[in-house]
Amino acid sequence: MSLNIVFLSVAVLAVLGFILGAGLSYAARVFAVVRDPRIDAVLSELPGANCGACGYPGCSGYAEALVNGSAVLTGCPVSKRETRQRIADIIGQGGTADTITDKQVPTVKCCGDDNKSARLFQYSGLEDCRAASRLYGGPRQCRHGCLGLGTCVNACQFGAITMSSSGLPVIDRDKCTGCGMCIDICPRQVMSMVPEKAGVQVLCNSGEAAKAVRQVCRTGCIKCRKCAKVCPVGAVSFENGPAEIDPGLCTNCGLCIPECPVNCIYGTNLAG
Amino acid sequence: MSIREIMTIVISAILINNYVLQRFLGVCPYLGVSKQIETALGMGMAVTFVMAIASAFTWMVQRYVLVPLNLAFLQTIAFILVIAALVQFVELVIRKSSPTLYQALGIYLPLITTNCAVLGVAVINVRAAYGFLPSLVNGTAAAVGFTLAITLMAGIRERIELSDIPPALRGVPITLITAGLLSIAFFGFSGMVK
């Protein structure tokens, strides 16, 4: 076998590679896209989870929108205050108090587990709240409470939600990043965002009248207003149906908790 | 070439000799990017684009470079070189001309470099001694078959996600069983064209 064929193969591949390489480097120059170096700097500050909670395709999309000025600093609910401050410095926006807010976490406004909330029928379909809620409005008699099939647990990208033994989601506020994906996916809209420091909460989502609530759930809010009467700062309101405690006014004194006749007020981090 | 010949190649590449389900090429993206119908379609589109162009270019390299120089044994390495450069080039062009499409295809575009179905089409074109047009048709039809397979798989997997699967089979095992069943189903097409 002659050596010629070896040299020829090497030469052909080298020439082919050279032509293609030259073509690519020329194309890279012709089709060059000018990219703002600040985009990469912002991107390196962002969490990088690509959760999509900001509404942009991934962290890089959000970083681009931030630099273009079409997104606001609070768009990423996952980022912390210090992160937003650093991003504000990079893109030359003065970070002010209203653009840099405290972390929000979801809360499940329902405490009617299997023992307290009556069933409408035995459900044995897909293990998914969205599917269950489409079947005659779900297997629970209460139309507003948690269905307990754990769709939010699967939706959470950060493993911050687990199901308790009684069948209600429990949120780990340390692991939670506040992206809000669980809130969007819940067919009952039983979750809502509260500031991380919120302590005392009314865990009922039902705006029905007292009699209707009592018929389906032993621990649903009956709007008796005893909590409002005992509250020293007037943080309890009944505007949207069930009692609601304004976390901005609440002092976490916990006086309302023993007052509730149906035990649907729960508290953590109580003062005093 | 006649319409009849073209139709035979098209039907054969899409249904009878489907590159994923019958030739078992390009199984990596088939299992990796088939979790959602949308992304599966995106991948399918990107592969279609690259496979069609790659068929044309590799045919030209084979015909005008390798065969005249008696270097047909360099086929594999030369084709890989051409395909890799082509994917890079396509990525550059798309990024400049259509940022929206670039965003939609995302990471899948560079991943096609290592999609063995693309190389498979190029090699099979040579082996079947196809001319330029049949090569192009075969490449495009093979990619359409790939898109069909990956989209079907994504549709099935979206439903599996919501089903009650025995714990031991959850995730990859049930996916592989599904892929096998889908492949068996496509065997039903064999013998359709003589």
XYZ file of C-alpha atoms in Angstrom, chain B residues 37-151:
115
model
C -45.226 18.074 22.651
C -44.057 21.671 22.135
C -40.362 21.010 22.691
C -40.618 17.769 20.720
C -42.009 19.674 17.755
C -39.242 22.275 18.131
C -36.624 19.539 18.052
C -38.350 17.952 15.063
C -38.293 21.230 13.164
C -34.599 21.786 13.883
C -33.736 18.238 12.808
C -35.776 18.586 9.607
C -33.898 21.736 8.753
C -30.447 20.262 9.375
C -31.163 16.846 7.850
C -32.401 18.309 4.570
C -29.362 20.569 4.174
C -26.949 17.882 5.404
C -28.294 15.391 2.834
C -27.568 17.839 0.046
C -24.082 18.793 1.265
C -22.890 15.302 2.119
C -24.056 14.108 -1.289
C -21.952 16.806 -2.913
C -18.899 15.991 -0.766
C -19.234 12.304 -1.621
C -19.785 12.887 -5.314
C -17.303 15.671 -6.036
C -14.553 15.115 -3.426
C -14.389 11.602 -2.015
C -15.281 9.472 -5.041
C -13.009 11.234 -7.590
C -10.058 10.938 -5.181
C -10.799 7.289 -4.305
C -11.214 8.226 -0.675
C -14.670 6.743 -0.012
C -13.369 5.179 3.218
C -13.141 8.691 4.701
C -16.925 8.951 4.422
C -17.778 8.859 8.135
C -15.218 11.390 9.336
C -15.781 13.716 6.377
C -19.561 13.637 6.869
C -19.239 14.356 10.598
C -17.022 17.324 9.772
C -19.524 18.655 7.243
C -22.557 18.109 9.481
C -20.902 19.755 12.515
C -19.874 22.789 10.491
C -23.318 22.958 8.925
C -25.099 22.928 12.276
C -22.821 25.698 13.516
C -23.487 27.715 10.394
C -27.259 27.218 10.616
C -27.131 28.324 14.244
C -25.255 31.503 13.342
C -27.668 32.360 10.554
C -30.775 31.708 12.626
C -29.439 33.721 15.553
C -28.933 36.691 13.284
C -31.992 36.436 11.067
C -34.660 35.146 13.431
C -34.012 35.540 17.171
C -37.512 34.197 17.819
C -36.808 30.889 16.076
C -33.386 30.803 17.771
C -35.078 31.166 21.160
C -37.638 28.482 20.303
C -35.051 25.928 19.195
C -32.668 26.847 21.996
C -30.238 24.129 23.056
C -31.615 21.571 20.571
C -29.882 23.163 17.633
C -26.261 22.461 18.715
C -27.356 19.050 20.026
C -28.222 17.949 16.492
C -24.479 17.825 15.739
C -24.389 14.560 17.646
C -27.709 13.212 16.362
C -26.724 9.958 14.682
C -29.873 10.001 12.533
C -28.349 12.891 10.545
C -25.172 10.932 9.862
C -27.331 7.852 9.275
C -29.307 9.555 6.522
C -26.112 10.722 4.827
C -24.556 7.243 4.906
C -27.761 5.500 3.800
C -28.110 7.953 0.895
C -24.680 6.899 -0.319
C -25.323 3.202 0.257
C -28.615 3.334 -1.676
C -26.762 5.145 -4.495
C -29.356 7.913 -4.536
C -28.952 10.890 -6.879
C -29.070 14.480 -5.635
C -32.865 14.904 -5.595
C -33.654 11.483 -4.081
C -31.027 12.196 -1.372
C -32.690 15.491 -0.541
C -36.150 13.884 -0.511
C -34.938 10.995 1.632
C -33.291 13.375 4.111
C -36.396 15.518 4.454
C -38.757 12.546 4.709
C -36.519 10.856 7.306
C -36.645 14.035 9.382
C -40.438 14.204 9.048
C -40.529 10.597 10.256
C -38.311 11.592 13.187
C -40.659 14.481 14.014
C -43.645 12.138 13.808
C -42.036 9.600 16.141
C -40.856 12.144 18.726
C -44.198 13.966 18.722
